[in-house]
Amino acid sequence: MKHVTRKATRNVNQNEGLIFEKSSSGKAAWKLPPLDVPAVDTAALLGPSERKDLGNMPEISEIEIIRHFTRLSTWNYAIDLGMYPLGSCTMKYNPRVNELVVRLDGLANGHPYQPEPISQGALRIIKTLSECLTEITGMDAITLQPAAGAHGELTGLLMVRAYHESNGDPRKKILIPDSAHGTNPATAAMVGYKVENLKSNAEGMVDVAALTAQMNEDVAALMLTNPNTLGVFEQEIHKIAEIMHAKGGLLYMDGANMNALVGKVRPGDFGVDVMHLNLHKTFSTPHGGGGPGSGPVAVKQKLEQFLPTPVPITKPDGTLGFEYSRPQSVGRVRAFHGNFGMFVRALAYILANGPDGLRQTTEDAVLNANYIRKGLEGVYDLPYSTPSMHEVVFSDKLQARKGVKTMDIAKRLIDYGFHPYTTAFPLIVPGALMIEPTESEPKEELDLFIEAMKSIAEEVEEDPQTVLDAPHSTRVSRLDETAAARKPVLRWKPGS
Ligand SMILES: *Cc1c(COP(=O)(O)O)cnc(C)c1O
């Protein structure tokens, strides 16, 4: 399936010349009717223009500008084009009903400075979503303010710190398993805690004996992802919560993987004290490209007084509003009330599915991950045989014998028309292939993905260089990803 370079034919994926280079004087994508009112001297009427000289703007026809932007749109991959198996990211389909609802006039054009009496609908959405999420998680109270998962972690740990300080017992350490998402230790460090690493056992779960040995009165909380980043449910979760609570510590759950639990079990029932959700993963509000996101934090009652202000409340007269004065609050963590558009989408998704639909979603997500696991077992190395939940983690051990690493396989997947899976973690699996299909994918797409992965494994045996040089079908091949993120080139310059 090597890429063919069609020199003479048109290939929309190749660089067809930038818009500035196509410019030629006098071309235009617009045409105005002749002036039928008296001409006025705008400078005399409005004063001198503040507008700086825009330099040489391209002059180009309508069809060229349309082709330019349409071509640019095809250089991207999207969930609307195919499967997006990025493990831990839950890149599920965002149902169009969400977009229909969020574009309703009253919601799209609401303003956060609108007085409470004329914002009752928006406030009701915040209240109803809060109630749904506390019910789903089995927690007592929630804040919708945080703008992302990592921001939710920060908010949650600020509350953990406030809790211990209010007990006159400031603690110094946070325990984090070696299978954690990278944001967890970063968050703990930002809040001023010392991070202590907790080893996993051979099944890829928290080593309860190690936890017992490491837990003491200086530990503020354990930050646990469940299911963890191996896609494995922590089977000893009750015991883990008991060990934490016996020494006055709290159990923080990174709930970014709730896609595997919704409608089946509730973290509040298995001992979690504080957790965040990623609405932009579990509840279908779209993400990627840097936002927007939403990372609500749910807490048990003992942490309720520390929630960020303003807190949505029902006032004595029965109307909805905000309470600004909460002396023990960690304070505001986000401008206004959070990413409201994401609340609307998440609530539309929850109500459209209903309890049975949400449970079915969870079951399908787990089924799809296990279908891929079964399909690729033996083809790729499976480092942990513990049952998978919503994602499965293979390693490149078999392919590494031919010098092919997980990154090479991921790049080759692009030639087969798929977005790569996650390669960067979990760190406890060297050369990880972390795959999360989500419930969105039909069996046909899963079969295609499995076929592509099998085919790449065969190529590794027969012609590893093809895989090592991949991707062959894209405009640019392997980029310096760090430089692309740190020093993006956003402006066209003549001769570049
Ligand atoms: C995605 C994710 C996060 C971080 O969420 P963001 O919204 O990207 O900040 C944290 N933990 C886990 C397990 C995740 O998958």
XYZ file of C-alpha atoms and ligand atoms in Angstrom:
511
model
C 0.000 0.000 0.000
C 2.887 2.327 -0.729
C 1.962 5.819 -1.725
C 2.145 6.679 -5.420
C 3.353 10.157 -6.308
C 1.243 11.403 -9.190
C 3.462 14.061 -10.682
C 1.289 15.066 -13.600
C -2.104 14.649 -11.985
C -3.804 16.865 -9.484
C -3.469 15.678 -5.889
C -5.434 17.805 -3.472
C -3.369 16.515 -0.581
C -0.186 18.018 -1.933
C 0.750 21.622 -1.569
C -0.791 23.331 -4.564
C 0.807 26.655 -3.836
C -0.149 29.104 -1.172
C -2.819 31.682 -1.587
C -0.318 34.551 -1.651
C 1.560 32.941 -4.498
C -1.600 32.596 -6.576
C -2.428 36.231 -6.185
C -2.437 38.357 -9.300
C -3.407 41.966 -9.555
C -7.034 42.701 -10.388
C -8.551 39.334 -9.460
C -11.343 39.511 -6.877
C -13.757 37.137 -5.162
C -16.416 39.834 -4.883
C -18.305 42.288 -7.030
C -20.307 45.198 -5.663
C -23.264 46.788 -7.459
C -22.676 50.324 -8.772
C -23.000 53.095 -6.187
C -26.586 54.396 -6.202
C -26.324 56.908 -3.342
C -24.253 60.116 -3.133
C -20.591 59.384 -2.405
C -19.292 60.673 0.931
C -15.801 61.413 2.101
C -15.537 58.854 4.937
C -12.302 60.336 6.278
C -13.986 63.747 6.626
C -17.047 62.144 8.224
C -15.374 59.682 10.612
C -11.931 61.164 11.095
C -8.650 59.610 10.026
C -8.635 55.821 9.852
C -6.936 53.918 12.661
C -6.379 51.019 10.311
C -2.750 50.243 9.675
C -1.542 49.463 6.178
C -2.399 45.807 5.628
C 0.421 45.344 3.163
C -0.010 43.208 0.078
C -3.231 41.276 0.534
C -3.719 38.462 -1.984
C -5.984 39.163 -4.933
C -7.694 35.977 -5.900
C -10.923 34.642 -7.427
C -13.802 33.037 -5.514
C -13.174 29.497 -6.761
C -9.512 29.749 -5.801
C -10.244 30.913 -2.281
C -12.864 28.180 -1.847
C -10.452 25.540 -3.114
C -7.757 26.900 -0.823
C -9.805 26.550 2.350
C -11.443 23.302 1.294
C -7.999 21.844 0.586
C -6.721 23.034 3.972
C -9.677 21.294 5.654
C -8.656 17.993 4.041
C -5.188 18.170 5.573
C -6.749 17.496 8.958
C -8.106 14.298 10.392
C -11.427 14.421 12.229
C -13.802 12.136 14.107
C -16.311 12.943 11.347
C -13.943 11.238 8.868
C -13.063 8.090 10.773
C -12.066 6.368 13.980
C -9.884 8.298 16.389
C -8.469 5.597 18.681
C -6.433 7.861 20.974
C -6.267 5.996 24.285
C -7.280 7.977 27.379
C -8.739 10.758 25.231
C -12.218 9.249 24.652
C -12.593 10.777 21.191
C -16.241 9.852 20.807
C -18.742 11.115 18.312
C -20.497 14.323 19.320
C -24.168 13.829 18.401
C -25.600 16.593 16.210
C -28.532 17.055 18.603
C -26.038 18.651 21.035
C -25.163 21.271 18.434
C -28.799 21.905 17.616
C -29.623 22.586 21.261
C -26.575 24.725 22.027
C -27.344 26.983 19.046
C -30.826 27.880 20.336
C -31.066 31.665 20.433
C -31.610 32.077 24.160
C -28.623 29.851 24.963
C -26.185 30.949 22.269
C -26.844 34.634 22.911
C -27.101 34.606 26.693
C -24.605 36.822 28.497
C -22.918 36.033 31.815
C -23.657 39.564 33.072
C -27.383 39.098 32.436
C -29.187 39.601 35.784
C -30.276 36.419 37.575
C -34.038 36.999 37.154
C -33.726 36.814 33.358
C -31.165 33.956 33.421
C -33.407 31.357 35.046
C -33.241 29.005 32.043
C -29.439 28.992 31.968
C -29.345 28.560 35.743
C -31.755 25.649 35.469
C -29.397 23.976 32.982
C -26.521 24.379 35.456
C -28.670 22.986 38.274
C -30.056 20.043 36.284
C -26.630 19.072 34.932
C -25.179 19.302 38.456
C -27.918 16.991 39.739
C -27.377 14.481 36.906
C -23.628 14.395 37.482
C -23.856 14.003 41.269
C -26.337 11.165 40.703
C -24.069 9.477 38.112
C -21.000 9.766 40.371
C -22.737 9.104 43.706
C -21.235 12.275 45.164
C -22.940 15.012 47.242
C -22.066 18.300 45.552
C -20.293 19.607 42.463
C -18.746 22.645 40.807
C -18.958 23.082 37.044
C -16.393 25.906 36.905
C -13.131 24.168 35.861
C -12.402 24.441 32.142
C -10.603 21.095 31.652
C -9.644 17.851 33.357
C -6.296 19.147 34.592
C -8.025 22.305 35.826
C -10.473 20.069 37.710
C -7.524 18.275 39.323
C -6.136 21.633 40.455
C -9.515 22.667 41.884
C -9.933 19.300 43.617
C -6.498 19.391 45.213
C -7.023 23.011 46.333
C -10.085 21.698 48.169
C -8.079 18.808 49.630
C -5.514 21.309 50.908
C -8.210 23.597 52.344
C -9.823 20.583 54.069
C -6.631 19.502 55.840
C -5.708 23.083 56.732
C -9.155 23.684 58.226
C -8.551 20.619 60.436
C -5.281 22.186 61.606
C -3.487 19.301 59.927
C -1.681 20.559 56.836
C -0.124 17.560 55.106
C 2.765 17.504 52.668
C 2.425 14.559 50.351
C 0.219 13.151 47.594
C 0.550 9.498 46.590
C 0.303 8.810 42.841
C 0.522 5.366 41.176
C 3.143 4.890 38.445
C 0.288 4.244 35.975
C -1.094 7.797 36.410
C -1.847 10.346 33.695
C 0.948 12.936 33.512
C -1.320 15.747 34.642
C -1.726 14.182 38.130
C 1.840 14.682 39.447
C 2.007 18.076 37.689
C -1.163 19.210 39.492
C 0.020 17.982 42.893
C 3.288 19.885 42.436
C 1.417 23.070 41.440
C -0.624 22.935 44.645
C 2.640 22.677 46.601
C 2.587 18.990 47.469
C 5.446 16.554 47.346
C 4.640 13.666 45.012
C 5.351 10.137 46.132
C 5.267 7.398 43.537
C 3.235 4.264 44.244
C 4.181 1.025 42.503
C 1.693 -1.096 40.580
C 1.526 -4.865 41.015
C 1.900 -7.519 38.320
C -1.796 -7.174 37.391
C -1.360 -3.445 36.722
C -3.303 -2.374 39.808
C -2.341 -0.480 42.963
C -0.137 -2.671 45.156
C -2.190 -2.650 48.365
C 0.761 -3.755 50.515
C 2.899 -0.911 49.119
C 0.061 1.546 49.768
C -0.311 0.327 53.364
C 3.420 0.785 53.901
C 3.538 4.264 52.322
C 0.334 5.697 53.839
C 0.899 7.839 56.910
C -0.323 11.032 58.621
C 1.703 13.194 56.230
C -0.220 12.060 53.138
C -3.045 14.418 52.136
C -4.546 12.205 49.441
C -4.086 9.421 46.937
C -4.736 10.489 43.334
C -6.084 7.490 41.533
C -7.380 7.055 37.998
C -10.050 4.366 37.847
C -10.129 2.529 35.529
C -6.428 3.338 35.428
C -4.457 4.192 32.317
C -3.939 0.498 31.559
C -7.714 0.347 31.113
C -7.857 -1.816 34.240
C -10.450 -1.423 37.004
C -8.907 -1.162 40.481
C -10.489 -4.257 41.995
C -9.333 -3.412 45.541
C -10.829 0.075 45.432
C -12.858 -0.406 48.669
C -9.729 -1.542 50.508
C -7.718 1.359 49.041
C -10.335 3.867 50.293
C -10.294 2.242 53.757
C -6.505 2.461 53.999
C -6.606 6.165 53.060
C -9.436 7.047 55.446
C -7.973 5.097 58.397
C -5.018 7.520 58.439
C -7.099 10.657 57.796
C -6.225 10.890 54.100
C -8.592 11.539 51.198
C -9.170 9.557 48.025
C -9.047 11.680 44.854
C -10.292 9.995 41.716
C -9.247 11.159 38.274
C -12.586 10.471 36.571
C -11.482 11.140 32.993
C -12.169 7.460 32.309
C -15.796 7.511 33.484
C -16.752 6.299 29.994
C -16.116 2.831 31.430
C -18.241 3.288 34.576
C -21.304 5.467 33.898
C -24.492 3.619 34.832
C -22.584 0.645 36.259
C -20.836 1.788 39.444
C -20.575 5.075 41.293
C -17.260 6.357 42.686
C -19.136 7.856 45.646
C -20.205 4.322 46.584
C -16.681 2.905 46.522
C -15.109 5.458 48.848
C -14.018 8.371 46.629
C -14.040 11.773 48.403
C -13.352 14.081 45.472
C -13.143 13.548 41.725
C -13.219 15.364 38.430
C -15.072 14.476 35.260
C -14.135 15.365 31.708
C -17.398 16.445 30.101
C -15.425 16.715 26.844
C -14.636 13.020 26.985
C -17.335 11.080 28.795
C -20.318 13.241 27.909
C -19.575 13.770 24.225
C -18.975 17.521 24.185
C -16.336 17.725 21.442
C -12.667 18.333 22.056
C -9.321 18.383 20.403
C -7.363 21.308 19.089
C -7.077 22.840 22.526
C -10.617 23.241 23.717
C -13.054 24.203 24.910
C -13.346 21.666 27.692
C -15.109 21.248 30.998
C -13.818 19.487 34.104
C -16.474 19.556 36.865
C -15.343 18.481 40.336
C -17.682 16.416 42.506
C -17.168 16.082 46.260
C -18.509 14.364 49.336
C -20.243 16.508 51.933
C -17.124 16.971 54.079
C -15.574 19.027 51.247
C -18.677 20.973 50.229
C -17.840 24.198 52.076
C -14.610 24.499 50.067
C -16.255 24.521 46.612
C -15.333 27.472 44.359
C -17.573 30.539 44.515
C -19.997 31.663 43.291
C -22.028 28.560 44.129
C -25.319 28.016 42.260
C -28.203 27.870 44.760
C -31.976 27.931 45.042
C -32.908 31.147 46.824
C -35.540 31.410 49.602
C -38.100 32.703 47.039
C -37.606 29.561 44.947
C -35.708 31.230 42.090
C -32.185 30.221 41.091
C -29.101 32.336 41.639
C -25.548 32.377 42.942
C -24.130 32.569 46.431
C -20.944 34.631 46.530
C -20.092 34.521 50.211
C -18.636 31.242 51.387
C -15.840 31.991 53.875
C -14.081 28.623 53.461
C -14.284 28.504 49.656
C -11.075 28.053 47.636
C -12.376 31.016 45.628
C -13.208 31.437 41.992
C -11.244 29.234 39.587
C -12.728 30.383 36.283
C -14.123 33.557 34.762
C -17.915 33.643 34.960
C -19.394 30.176 35.509
C -17.349 27.830 33.338
C -17.733 26.820 29.688
C -21.510 27.044 29.535
C -21.788 25.709 25.972
C -20.226 22.477 27.164
C -22.799 22.160 29.961
C -25.599 22.456 27.419
C -24.091 19.773 25.185
C -23.412 17.407 28.097
C -26.953 17.800 29.419
C -28.447 17.305 25.937
C -26.401 14.101 25.647
C -27.407 12.825 29.103
C -31.119 13.552 28.570
C -31.137 12.146 25.026
C -29.609 8.876 26.271
C -31.437 8.552 29.577
C -30.196 6.121 32.264
C -30.524 3.011 30.075
C -28.854 4.686 27.115
C -25.916 5.809 29.231
C -25.484 2.298 30.648
C -25.600 0.889 27.103
C -22.934 3.402 26.060
C -20.632 2.132 28.803
C -21.229 -1.483 27.834
C -20.576 -0.760 24.157
C -17.355 1.142 24.941
C -16.054 -1.852 26.925
C -17.250 -4.313 24.279
C -15.481 -2.399 21.489
C -12.175 -2.233 23.393
C -12.327 -5.969 24.079
C -13.204 -6.703 20.446
C -9.975 -4.957 19.405
C -8.048 -6.723 22.154
C -9.248 -10.118 20.919
C -8.566 -9.180 17.288
C -4.958 -8.153 17.935
C -3.967 -10.620 20.646
C -0.881 -12.516 19.496
C -0.191 -9.931 16.783
C 0.916 -7.352 19.341
C 2.276 -8.066 22.828
C -0.219 -7.669 25.673
C 1.821 -6.789 28.782
C -1.070 -7.104 31.273
C -3.635 -9.831 30.882
C -6.012 -8.316 33.461
C -9.462 -7.753 31.870
C -9.738 -4.530 29.868
C -12.440 -1.931 30.399
C -12.839 0.865 27.824
C -9.297 0.766 26.453
C -6.566 -1.768 25.796
C -2.819 -1.307 26.068
C -0.464 -3.375 23.897
C 3.301 -2.982 23.602
C 5.690 -2.941 20.613
C 7.814 -5.753 22.095
C 7.310 -8.129 19.135
C 7.926 -5.444 16.490
C 10.899 -3.926 18.354
C 12.895 -7.043 17.394
C 12.848 -5.640 13.851
C 13.711 -2.166 15.069
C 10.135 -0.870 14.700
C 8.740 1.133 17.624
C 5.235 2.140 18.651
C 5.721 5.600 17.106
C 6.565 4.035 13.718
C 3.469 1.831 13.823
C 1.357 4.858 14.775
C 2.779 6.848 11.852
C 2.101 3.974 9.437
C -1.512 3.856 10.657
C -1.952 7.317 9.110
C -1.302 5.791 5.656
C -4.136 3.362 6.340
C -6.516 6.265 6.967
C -6.652 6.161 10.763
C -5.648 8.654 13.392
C -2.844 7.111 15.482
C -3.482 5.618 18.911
C -1.711 7.033 22.011
C 2.021 6.256 22.182
C 3.213 8.345 25.113
C 1.844 6.473 28.110
C 1.194 4.663 30.411
C 4.870 4.975 31.299
C 4.878 1.564 32.993
C 4.453 -0.020 29.551
C 7.586 0.680 27.499
C 6.581 1.128 23.856
C 2.857 1.377 24.646
C 0.087 1.163 22.046
C -2.855 2.600 23.966
C -6.095 2.106 22.058
C -9.558 3.417 22.936
C -12.190 2.903 20.232
C -15.130 4.332 22.260
C -18.716 3.148 21.820
C -19.188 5.324 18.721
C -17.521 2.913 16.301
C -19.503 0.355 14.300
C -18.137 -3.180 13.967
C -17.126 -2.513 10.334
C -14.799 0.316 11.372
C -13.296 -1.815 14.171
C -12.685 -4.620 11.651
C -10.933 -2.198 9.289
C -8.757 -0.956 12.148
C -7.836 -4.504 13.190
C -7.008 -5.354 9.559
C -4.812 -2.255 9.273
C -2.947 -3.139 12.474
C -2.452 -6.735 11.326
C -1.246 -5.572 7.943
C 1.291 -3.242 9.570
C 2.532 -6.129 11.741
C 3.089 -8.139 8.538
C 4.936 -5.240 6.927
C 7.197 -5.072 9.980
C 8.238 -8.677 9.286
C 8.605 -8.329 5.506
C 9.616 -4.736 4.863
C 10.252 -2.836 8.108
C 11.725 0.146 6.240
C 8.300 1.042 4.811
C 6.986 1.349 8.355
C 10.073 3.200 9.566
C 9.659 5.802 6.798
C 5.900 6.282 7.281
C 3.746 8.235 6.760
C 4.003 8.236 2.969
C 0.593 9.685 2.126
C 0.656 12.999 3.962
C 1.764 16.443 2.830
C 4.585 16.483 5.350
C 6.074 13.433 7.008
C 7.662 13.298 10.456
C 7.723 16.687 12.073
C 9.595 17.906 15.091
C 6.502 17.778 17.289
C 8.042 19.771 20.136
C 9.158 22.590 17.851
C 5.762 22.521 16.097
C 4.043 23.101 19.450
C 6.577 25.522 20.951
C 7.501 27.538 17.865
C 4.534 27.308 15.503
C 4.946 29.104 12.195
C 1.635 30.909 11.849
C 2.481 33.515 9.215
C 3.350 33.134 5.585
C 6.442 35.049 4.606
C 7.582 35.656 1.042
C 9.992 32.971 -0.024
C 9.201 30.636 2.880
C -7.513 13.617 29.564
C -7.098 13.225 30.893
C -6.739 14.183 31.856
C -6.612 15.670 31.549
O -7.756 16.258 31.033
P -7.645 17.605 30.170
O -9.047 18.009 29.923
O -6.877 17.263 28.945
O -6.909 18.616 31.008
C -6.414 13.744 33.127
N -6.431 12.440 33.436
C -6.750 11.482 32.534
C -6.758 10.032 32.964
C -7.100 11.840 31.237
O -7.410 10.900 30.351
